[in-house]
Tab-separated table of C-alpha atoms in Angstrom:
chain	number	residue	atom	x	y	z
J	1	GLU	CA	8.048	-13.996	-12.604
J	2	VAL	CA	5.182	-11.766	-11.423
J	3	GLN	CA	6.492	-8.215	-11.575
J	4	LEU	CA	5.637	-4.595	-11.664
J	5	VAL	CA	8.159	-2.006	-12.914
J	6	GLU	CA	7.543	1.734	-12.591
J	7	SER	CA	9.071	4.460	-14.603
J	8	GLY	CA	8.609	8.157	-15.424
J	9	GLY	CA	9.683	9.737	-12.190
J	10	GLY	CA	11.854	12.809	-11.995
J	11	LEU	CA	12.154	16.422	-11.032
J	12	VAL	CA	9.441	18.742	-12.078
J	13	GLN	CA	8.546	22.412	-11.184
J	14	PRO	CA	5.531	23.292	-9.208
J	15	GLY	CA	2.532	23.413	-11.517
J	16	GLY	CA	4.128	21.066	-13.976
J	17	SER	CA	3.098	17.582	-15.240
J	18	LEU	CA	4.447	14.141	-15.215
J	19	ARG	CA	3.250	10.778	-16.427
J	20	LEU	CA	4.166	7.552	-14.515
J	21	SER	CA	4.068	4.184	-16.056
J	22	CYS	CA	3.882	0.700	-14.488
J	23	ALA	CA	4.726	-2.244	-16.681
J	24	ALA	CA	3.214	-5.567	-15.538
J	25	SER	CA	4.489	-9.114	-16.375
J	26	GLY	CA	4.016	-12.585	-15.284
J	27	PHE	CA	0.239	-12.479	-14.768
J	28	THR	CA	-2.961	-11.684	-16.709
J	29	PHE	CA	-2.971	-7.887	-16.154
J	30	SER	CA	-6.605	-7.386	-17.316
J	31	ASN	CA	-7.896	-9.684	-14.461
J	32	ASN	CA	-6.913	-7.270	-11.625
J	33	TRP	CA	-7.756	-3.939	-10.133
J	34	MET	CA	-4.613	-1.902	-9.916
J	35	SER	CA	-3.532	0.935	-7.642
J	36	TRP	CA	-1.055	3.704	-6.996
J	37	PHE	CA	0.347	4.557	-3.698
J	38	ARG	CA	2.923	7.104	-2.607
J	39	GLN	CA	5.308	7.718	0.306
J	40	ALA	CA	6.742	11.191	1.049
J	41	PRO	CA	10.358	11.160	2.169
J	42	GLY	CA	10.482	9.854	5.728
J	43	LYS	CA	6.689	9.493	5.982
J	44	GLY	CA	4.109	6.780	5.910
J	45	LEU	CA	2.313	5.150	3.009
J	46	GLU	CA	-0.612	6.873	1.319
J	47	TRP	CA	-3.177	5.275	-1.140
J	48	VAL	CA	-3.638	7.599	-4.233
J	49	ALA	CA	-6.053	5.849	-6.775
J	50	ASN	CA	-7.469	2.571	-8.022
J	51	ILE	CA	-8.692	1.418	-11.331
J	52	LYS	CA	-11.058	-1.434	-12.183
J	53	GLN	CA	-10.086	-4.054	-14.669
J	54	ASP	CA	-11.954	-2.394	-17.506
J	55	GLY	CA	-11.110	1.158	-16.374
J	56	SER	CA	-14.812	1.906	-15.502
J	57	ASP	CA	-14.274	2.686	-11.844
J	58	LYS	CA	-11.459	5.084	-10.740
J	59	PRO	CA	-11.611	6.222	-7.194
J	60	TYR	CA	-9.076	8.847	-6.055
J	61	LEU	CA	-7.667	10.461	-2.940
J	62	ASP	CA	-9.356	13.723	-2.453
J	63	SER	CA	-6.151	15.750	-2.492
J	64	VAL	CA	-5.341	14.462	-6.061
J	65	LYS	CA	-8.877	14.475	-7.445
J	66	GLY	CA	-8.975	16.659	-10.641
J	67	ARG	CA	-5.234	16.755	-10.912
J	68	PHE	CA	-4.242	13.099	-11.295
J	69	THR	CA	-5.703	10.642	-13.698
J	70	ILE	CA	-5.162	6.861	-13.456
J	71	SER	CA	-5.501	4.896	-16.612
J	72	ARG	CA	-4.555	1.485	-18.026
J	73	ASP	CA	-3.943	-0.188	-21.326
J	74	ASN	CA	-4.691	-3.949	-21.025
J	75	THR	CA	-3.212	-4.591	-24.558
J	76	LYS	CA	0.061	-3.254	-23.265
J	77	ASN	CA	-0.102	-4.642	-19.789
J	78	SER	CA	0.454	-1.151	-18.456
J	79	LEU	CA	-0.889	1.159	-15.756
J	80	TYR	CA	-0.473	4.917	-15.850
J	81	LEU	CA	-0.728	7.936	-13.558
J	82	GLN	CA	-0.970	11.257	-15.248
J	83	MET	CA	-0.098	13.956	-12.725
J	84	ASN	CA	-0.902	17.592	-13.479
J	85	SER	CA	-0.617	20.862	-11.416
J	86	LEU	CA	1.880	19.294	-9.282
J	87	ARG	CA	2.600	20.696	-5.874
J	88	GLY	CA	5.471	20.329	-3.371
J	89	GLU	CA	3.330	18.038	-1.241
J	90	ASP	CA	3.199	15.537	-4.168
J	91	THR	CA	6.904	14.864	-3.766
J	92	ALA	CA	7.120	11.165	-3.023
J	93	VAL	CA	8.115	7.719	-4.105
J	94	TYR	CA	5.152	6.334	-6.126
J	95	TYR	CA	4.449	2.671	-6.149
J	96	CYS	CA	2.050	0.714	-8.269
J	97	ALA	CA	0.358	-2.430	-6.822
J	98	ARG	CA	-1.875	-5.258	-7.800
J	99	LEU	CA	-4.999	-5.992	-5.901
J	100	VAL	CA	-5.967	-9.658	-5.632
J	101	GLY	CA	-8.836	-11.480	-4.105
J	102	THR	CA	-12.514	-11.014	-3.548
J	103	ARG	CA	-14.446	-8.481	-1.479
J	104	SER	CA	-13.376	-8.862	2.262
J	105	ARG	CA	-10.549	-11.272	1.272
J	106	ASP	CA	-8.474	-8.863	-0.966
J	107	ALA	CA	-5.076	-7.407	-0.657
J	108	PHE	CA	-2.164	-5.741	-2.506
J	109	ASP	CA	0.147	-8.608	-3.051
J	110	ILE	CA	2.559	-7.417	-5.686
J	111	TRP	CA	4.321	-4.003	-5.562
J	112	GLY	CA	6.720	-2.239	-7.930
J	113	GLN	CA	10.062	-0.920	-6.794
J	114	GLY	CA	8.832	2.650	-6.780
J	115	THR	CA	9.635	5.745	-8.801
J	116	MET	CA	10.633	9.111	-7.236
J	117	VAL	CA	8.851	12.290	-8.051
J	118	THR	CA	10.317	15.485	-6.855
J	119	VAL	CA	8.336	18.746	-7.204
J	120	SER	CA	10.565	21.736	-6.671
J	121	SER	CA	11.734	24.899	-8.299
E	1	ALA	CA	-12.286	9.094	5.888
E	2	ILE	CA	-11.515	6.134	8.265
E	3	GLN	CA	-8.743	6.943	10.585
E	4	MET	CA	-6.378	4.062	11.446
E	5	THR	CA	-4.531	4.623	14.738
E	6	GLN	CA	-1.510	2.301	15.037
E	7	SER	CA	0.449	1.803	18.171
E	8	PRO	CA	3.267	1.823	19.265
E	9	SER	CA	4.869	4.125	16.767
E	10	SER	CA	8.187	2.453	17.519
E	11	LEU	CA	9.525	-0.303	19.766
E	12	SER	CA	12.822	-1.852	20.644
E	13	ALA	CA	12.941	-5.620	20.916
E	14	SER	CA	15.401	-8.508	21.030
E	15	VAL	CA	15.661	-11.550	18.762
E	16	GLY	CA	13.273	-14.185	20.089
E	17	ASP	CA	10.910	-11.724	21.703
E	18	ARG	CA	7.080	-11.778	21.101
E	19	VAL	CA	5.977	-8.519	19.482
E	20	THR	CA	2.493	-7.099	19.280
E	21	ILE	CA	1.325	-4.204	17.051
E	22	THR	CA	-2.213	-2.836	17.206
E	23	CYS	CA	-4.411	-0.814	14.862
E	24	ARG	CA	-7.653	0.735	15.762
E	25	ALA	CA	-10.096	1.932	13.173
E	26	SER	CA	-12.337	5.018	13.640
E	27	GLN	CA	-15.341	2.928	12.546
E	28	ASP	CA	-16.280	-0.768	11.887
E	29	ILE	CA	-14.221	-2.036	8.971
E	30	ARG	CA	-15.351	-5.725	9.399
E	31	ASN	CA	-12.122	-7.699	8.550
E	32	ASP	CA	-10.982	-5.507	5.701
E	33	LEU	CA	-7.556	-4.965	6.991
E	34	GLY	CA	-4.075	-5.976	5.791
E	35	TRP	CA	-0.680	-5.822	7.438
E	36	TYR	CA	2.490	-4.753	5.374
E	37	GLN	CA	6.134	-4.846	6.282
E	38	GLN	CA	8.458	-2.396	4.718
E	39	LYS	CA	12.358	-2.213	4.864
E	40	PRO	CA	14.236	0.937	4.187
E	41	GLY	CA	14.446	1.701	0.446
E	42	THR	CA	12.110	-1.107	-0.608
E	43	ALA	CA	8.488	-1.596	-1.361
E	44	PRO	CA	5.918	-2.733	1.201
E	45	LYS	CA	5.425	-6.511	1.414
E	46	LEU	CA	2.111	-8.159	2.224
E	47	LEU	CA	2.088	-10.218	5.431
E	48	ILE	CA	-1.631	-10.604	6.442
E	49	PHE	CA	-4.893	-10.044	4.540
E	50	ALA	CA	-8.494	-10.133	5.672
E	51	ALA	CA	-7.256	-9.372	9.153
E	52	SER	CA	-5.901	-12.924	9.943
E	53	SER	CA	-5.133	-14.762	6.724
E	54	LEU	CA	-1.383	-15.359	6.238
E	55	GLN	CA	-0.084	-14.525	2.768
E	56	SER	CA	1.595	-17.352	0.931
E	57	GLY	CA	5.263	-17.561	1.700
E	58	VAL	CA	5.238	-15.526	4.877
E	59	PRO	CA	6.597	-17.246	7.897
E	60	SER	CA	4.100	-18.662	10.385
E	61	ARG	CA	5.561	-16.606	13.228
E	62	PHE	CA	3.467	-13.763	11.849
E	63	SER	CA	-0.201	-13.785	12.709
E	64	GLY	CA	-3.130	-11.285	12.661
E	65	SER	CA	-6.325	-11.120	14.577
E	66	GLY	CA	-9.249	-8.874	15.161
E	67	SER	CA	-12.365	-7.650	13.447
E	68	GLY	CA	-14.594	-4.573	13.628
E	69	THR	CA	-12.318	-1.758	14.910
E	70	ASP	CA	-9.498	-3.478	16.790
E	71	PHE	CA	-6.676	-5.475	15.146
E	72	THR	CA	-3.442	-7.039	16.138
E	73	LEU	CA	-0.318	-8.122	14.287
E	74	THR	CA	1.813	-10.612	16.363
E	75	ILE	CA	5.314	-11.790	15.706
E	76	SER	CA	5.754	-14.755	17.911
E	77	SER	CA	9.554	-14.925	17.994
E	78	LEU	CA	11.295	-11.936	16.387
E	79	GLN	CA	14.008	-12.765	13.920
E	80	PRO	CA	16.848	-10.506	12.665
E	81	GLU	CA	15.117	-10.139	9.274
E	82	ASP	CA	11.913	-8.823	10.964
E	83	PHE	CA	13.456	-5.507	11.907
E	84	ALA	CA	11.426	-3.207	9.697
E	85	THR	CA	8.463	-0.826	9.742
E	86	TYR	CA	4.919	-2.352	9.798
E	87	TYR	CA	1.725	-0.729	8.513
E	88	CYS	CA	-1.873	-1.669	8.718
E	89	LEU	CA	-4.201	-0.765	5.706
E	90	GLN	CA	-7.950	-0.672	5.740
E	91	ASP	CA	-9.636	-1.353	2.373
E	92	TYR	CA	-13.120	-1.330	3.673
E	93	ASN	CA	-13.991	1.882	1.805
E	94	TYR	CA	-12.441	4.769	0.048
E	95	PRO	CA	-10.150	6.450	0.646
E	96	PHE	CA	-8.090	3.479	1.666
E	97	THR	CA	-5.974	4.614	4.729
E	98	PHE	CA	-2.910	3.291	6.480
E	99	GLY	CA	-1.903	3.386	10.095
E	100	GLY	CA	1.060	5.663	10.864
E	101	GLY	CA	3.476	2.748	11.039
E	102	THR	CA	5.438	0.913	13.704
E	103	LYS	CA	9.148	0.848	13.498
E	104	VAL	CA	10.631	-2.325	15.064
E	105	GLU	CA	14.193	-1.771	16.082
E	106	ILE	CA	16.900	-3.910	17.651
E	107	LYS	CA	17.316	-3.604	21.377
């Protein structure tokens, strides 16, 4: 079964750090771009970051640039999001997702169940 | 950043109704648009990619159309399991951006 499972969420104080993980199974992880999205409580979806198959390209949402780092370990079929200098506005459910397809025919077809990050004192 | 304006933000409809949701991009995004369905407490689910291609396993009552700046998601005959929130997403360029969402509720 093709699956993504996130972990690592929790309660953290403003200015703190957290590392999210996303374990992939059921497909060849190294073949796909991967992404992180988030959804603040009661709000819409927001794209956070992407990472190319070999990790060589990592675009970010401006509001997280310099604070968040996306990475992957293809030997462990895992995606990560290191979050530093966390702010209240980073409070959200964080989802990892797989990007499939080719340019102009691509989409996020598999999503994890999400992990909640709460930034509060 | 490309702005995606989605309308309506909510609608009430009955089972069997035809439902149309629109997304307008602030610039030409060719056909780089997907539609996603989200039910409360769950992850988004891909319905349509490349503006009009139906994802495998998605019922044929869902369809997408449009290119450039104007896009439409149509549900031809609303079913009970379709009550959810729908989002469009442009992946033409970074940052990828979503529409604000359309909550489809039972009338």
